[in-house]
XYZ file of C-alpha atoms in Angstrom:
323
model
C 66.124 222.171 86.705
C 62.611 223.717 86.743
C 62.161 227.182 88.201
C 60.694 226.669 91.657
C 60.808 230.050 93.328
C 57.233 231.031 92.404
C 55.529 227.965 93.783
C 52.330 228.595 95.781
C 52.747 229.017 99.512
C 51.564 226.045 101.585
C 48.500 226.297 103.808
C 49.383 227.305 107.354
C 46.017 227.144 109.084
C 45.679 223.378 109.484
C 46.147 221.666 112.812
C 48.732 218.940 113.261
C 47.151 215.523 112.708
C 49.710 212.884 113.765
C 49.735 209.624 111.847
C 49.476 206.345 113.807
C 53.215 205.915 114.284
C 53.485 209.155 116.230
C 50.354 208.961 118.392
C 52.489 208.030 121.385
C 54.901 210.822 120.555
C 52.108 213.360 120.307
C 50.760 212.280 123.693
C 54.199 212.661 125.242
C 54.560 216.112 123.737
C 51.106 217.128 124.986
C 51.848 215.913 128.491
C 55.162 217.727 128.552
C 53.527 220.912 127.312
C 50.733 220.904 129.926
C 52.163 219.259 133.036
C 53.900 221.480 135.634
C 57.179 219.641 135.184
C 60.748 220.960 135.577
C 61.206 220.494 131.829
C 58.217 222.684 131.026
C 59.462 225.373 133.411
C 62.868 225.239 131.756
C 61.217 225.584 128.362
C 59.406 228.724 129.480
C 62.680 230.184 130.732
C 64.455 229.307 127.497
C 61.713 230.680 125.270
C 60.948 233.743 127.348
C 57.299 233.426 126.234
C 54.942 231.238 124.247
C 56.399 232.238 120.857
C 60.128 231.978 120.251
C 61.863 234.814 118.422
C 65.583 235.360 117.968
C 67.041 238.212 119.992
C 69.903 238.305 117.473
C 70.165 236.732 114.013
C 73.562 235.852 112.597
C 72.662 236.749 109.009
C 72.040 240.337 110.104
C 75.393 240.710 111.878
C 78.063 239.050 109.726
C 78.722 239.781 106.056
C 77.161 236.941 104.054
C 79.300 234.526 102.096
C 78.855 235.099 98.381
C 80.132 232.394 96.076
C 79.232 231.534 92.507
C 80.163 227.866 92.125
C 81.099 226.623 88.696
C 79.243 223.693 87.172
C 82.225 221.443 87.828
C 82.102 222.361 91.523
C 78.417 221.495 91.722
C 79.148 218.135 90.128
C 81.937 217.525 92.640
C 79.517 218.171 95.499
C 77.370 215.260 94.315
C 80.440 213.054 93.945
C 81.522 213.899 97.492
C 78.924 211.556 98.973
C 80.243 208.605 97.006
C 83.831 209.390 98.001
C 82.911 209.736 101.666
C 80.887 206.523 101.495
C 84.138 204.695 100.742
C 85.912 206.343 103.710
C 83.039 206.384 106.208
C 83.899 202.975 107.671
C 87.197 204.473 108.905
C 85.326 206.929 111.137
C 84.413 205.684 114.610
C 80.735 205.371 115.519
C 77.578 203.690 114.302
C 77.204 203.274 110.555
C 75.429 206.233 109.002
C 72.261 205.631 106.995
C 73.109 205.577 103.281
C 70.193 207.874 102.542
C 71.631 210.508 104.883
C 74.862 210.443 102.883
C 73.097 210.874 99.566
C 70.769 213.577 100.886
C 73.745 215.562 102.225
C 75.300 215.967 98.797
C 72.020 216.380 96.916
C 70.853 219.050 99.341
C 74.189 220.873 99.100
C 74.032 220.885 95.307
C 70.442 222.126 95.375
C 71.210 224.920 97.834
C 74.317 226.113 96.009
C 72.607 226.031 92.611
C 69.906 228.303 94.079
C 72.375 230.805 95.527
C 72.131 229.531 99.117
C 75.705 229.374 100.396
C 77.182 229.834 103.859
C 78.668 227.994 106.781
C 77.869 224.363 107.624
C 78.056 223.017 111.141
C 76.944 220.529 113.745
C 76.416 220.347 117.481
C 77.493 216.941 118.774
C 79.632 215.405 116.051
C 81.312 212.587 117.984
C 84.000 211.460 115.476
C 82.162 213.035 112.553
C 80.151 210.265 110.877
C 77.456 212.714 109.773
C 79.474 215.927 110.017
C 81.920 214.788 107.356
C 79.050 214.015 104.981
C 78.052 217.692 105.041
C 81.608 219.025 105.286
C 82.892 217.099 102.266
C 79.863 218.295 100.278
C 80.641 221.950 101.060
C 82.716 224.311 98.957
C 86.260 225.133 100.175
C 85.185 228.738 100.864
C 82.347 227.676 103.136
C 83.320 227.577 106.843
C 82.811 224.268 108.642
C 82.070 224.546 112.370
C 82.093 221.584 114.735
C 80.793 221.982 118.313
C 81.504 219.071 120.651
C 82.820 218.379 124.150
C 85.520 216.109 122.697
C 87.720 215.041 125.627
C 85.712 217.003 128.258
C 83.146 214.247 128.855
C 82.675 215.243 132.503
C 80.377 217.947 131.050
C 78.235 215.415 129.167
C 74.911 215.699 131.006
C 73.150 212.648 129.554
C 76.039 210.445 128.370
C 74.916 210.604 124.747
C 77.912 210.417 122.433
C 81.143 209.769 124.299
C 84.866 210.481 124.511
C 86.349 211.890 121.315
C 90.051 212.239 120.583
C 90.090 215.657 118.897
C 93.450 214.858 117.320
C 91.989 211.816 115.612
C 89.013 213.887 114.477
C 91.401 216.345 112.835
C 93.239 213.492 111.139
C 89.963 212.308 109.611
C 89.319 215.859 108.419
C 92.774 216.052 106.847
C 92.354 212.680 105.139
C 89.062 213.866 103.645
C 90.466 217.225 102.572
C 88.081 219.239 104.753
C 89.341 222.826 104.703
C 88.258 225.945 106.585
C 87.435 223.926 109.714
C 86.838 225.320 113.211
C 86.472 223.088 116.271
C 84.676 224.572 119.278
C 85.527 222.257 122.156
C 82.835 223.358 124.596
C 79.321 222.766 125.868
C 76.844 224.062 123.295
C 75.018 225.902 126.095
C 77.980 228.309 126.172
C 77.778 228.982 122.421
C 75.759 232.023 121.371
C 75.243 234.088 118.253
C 77.935 236.372 119.626
C 80.362 233.416 119.496
C 79.885 233.222 115.734
C 79.954 237.016 115.351
C 83.319 237.216 117.106
C 84.644 234.451 114.837
C 83.319 236.265 111.763
C 81.337 233.156 110.800
C 78.752 233.827 108.071
C 75.218 232.582 108.653
C 74.759 228.846 108.158
C 73.159 227.254 105.113
C 73.035 223.958 107.051
C 73.112 223.347 110.816
C 72.832 219.837 112.294
C 71.615 219.350 115.882
C 72.822 216.134 117.549
C 74.080 217.286 120.943
C 72.861 216.358 124.422
C 69.475 214.674 124.080
C 67.683 216.118 127.103
C 64.609 218.271 126.566
C 66.347 221.438 127.731
C 69.526 220.895 125.705
C 67.718 219.943 122.497
C 65.358 222.909 122.702
C 68.249 225.282 123.369
C 70.301 223.859 120.479
C 67.344 224.139 118.086
C 66.878 227.756 119.104
C 70.569 228.501 118.540
C 70.405 226.870 115.111
C 67.266 228.851 114.210
C 69.078 232.112 114.938
C 72.292 231.010 113.202
C 70.912 229.921 109.805
C 70.402 232.328 106.937
C 67.111 232.839 105.148
C 66.680 229.562 103.316
C 69.120 227.737 105.560
C 68.307 224.225 106.792
C 68.324 222.661 110.270
C 68.701 218.870 110.550
C 67.596 217.221 113.816
C 68.970 213.777 114.648
C 67.074 211.085 116.577
C 63.675 212.601 115.875
C 60.963 210.120 116.920
C 63.619 207.885 118.480
C 61.849 206.681 121.616
C 65.193 205.988 123.272
C 65.556 209.792 123.481
C 62.139 211.199 124.397
C 63.734 214.539 125.307
C 64.484 215.091 121.618
C 60.919 214.129 120.674
C 59.432 216.436 123.291
C 61.691 219.390 122.461
C 61.088 219.074 118.724
C 57.321 219.401 119.136
C 57.719 222.309 121.543
C 60.010 224.041 119.072
C 57.850 223.424 115.999
C 54.766 224.896 117.633
C 56.540 227.884 119.187
C 58.889 228.954 116.377
C 56.458 229.835 113.566
C 59.180 231.134 111.263
C 60.834 227.660 111.053
C 58.915 224.802 109.404
C 59.624 221.181 108.386
C 59.737 219.915 104.808
C 61.315 216.477 105.360
C 61.723 214.203 108.386
C 63.262 216.103 110.143
C 64.722 218.866 108.033
C 63.544 222.418 108.770
C 63.867 225.710 106.909
C 62.623 229.287 107.091
C 58.948 229.518 106.233
C 59.252 231.483 102.994
C 61.570 228.814 101.524
C 59.346 225.867 102.440
C 57.702 225.561 98.974
C 61.121 225.493 97.307
C 62.503 222.710 99.516
C 59.286 220.698 99.521
C 59.274 220.695 95.714
C 62.893 219.513 95.781
C 62.074 216.679 98.196
C 59.019 215.662 96.181
C 61.082 215.012 93.065
C 63.505 212.694 94.882
C 62.797 209.078 93.884
C 63.155 207.664 97.384
C 60.499 209.582 99.338
C 56.741 209.482 99.926
C 55.530 213.082 100.082
C 51.829 212.985 99.255
C 48.682 211.193 100.365
C 48.224 210.229 96.706
C 51.317 208.023 96.963
C 49.699 205.581 99.348
C 45.998 206.435 99.376
C 46.120 207.976 102.847
C 44.498 211.094 104.270
C 46.387 214.314 103.557
C 47.073 214.791 107.280
C 49.474 211.827 107.024
C 51.882 214.209 105.324
C 51.481 217.290 107.503
C 53.511 218.398 110.511
C 53.065 221.626 112.466
C 50.563 222.781 109.858
C 52.796 222.367 106.798
C 53.194 219.640 104.141
C 56.162 217.362 104.765
C 57.755 214.265 103.219
C 57.502 211.522 105.827
C 58.315 208.089 104.397
C 60.969 206.251 102.419
C 59.786 204.301 99.393
C 60.360 200.564 99.520
C 63.046 199.215 97.242
C 65.119 202.382 97.071
C 68.092 200.561 98.609
C 68.790 203.298 101.107
C 70.586 205.383 98.469
C 68.428 208.220 97.176
C 68.907 208.411 93.415
């Protein structure tokens, strides 16, 4: 694998230029940012100012996880996606996109081979369709943290997700051999960095956000994830640009433009700014993605988001499985 750590830093002084598919989204985000709406007021309360900064960062407070995976373990991480693909139909919920499965294992292998290890977790797992793709691709030593209401659906503010039998979830985990698993059966609004500190959970190398889909909940969950990941950790946001859930769309744009230390490199995968060149170079070498205006003869702004280069499209004919 080529050495990527000395790649040039991306330009950060360009304005966001949405491509045609997101013009409506950009308008919604602009309206939400400027109108005196309850959502905007809530955002100001949650941010405590125009620029979001973590009051506490998990990587500063809990001893980091240090593992040196053997080559065989890295190979097994890649194979985990194929094994889970065979089991995935047993897990309740909508079928997961094949590319998401392949990216989970490829990203895990890439992170671990570059010394980026730590916890993996998700807010809003339902029965674990996506969670198990990241959990099975993690090393046994890496903690897996699942935050969901499970049976307590009376706390579900927007009825996204639904009732989950936590016992059945655990049976899926056992069948897949997921070790070092912690279930937090609670509203994510009650989870803080101190929750992880008290558990002794190391900072996250990957944190998926798929909880309540309101503006306030999504923004809050993104902020929690930003403070819980380590340097070089990755946040994955579900239902980005899904117009059935405009709260997610709105919150994502608010977050991207008010958390300058977190930037996107893939739709919608985010990392800490100093690691952006490393992850972008990784995404660019994947055979299934369009990452450059040269790919399709479009203006360079087609592949920029929040002032940074980003891979935005899937190549035709890749079959949904990335490499």
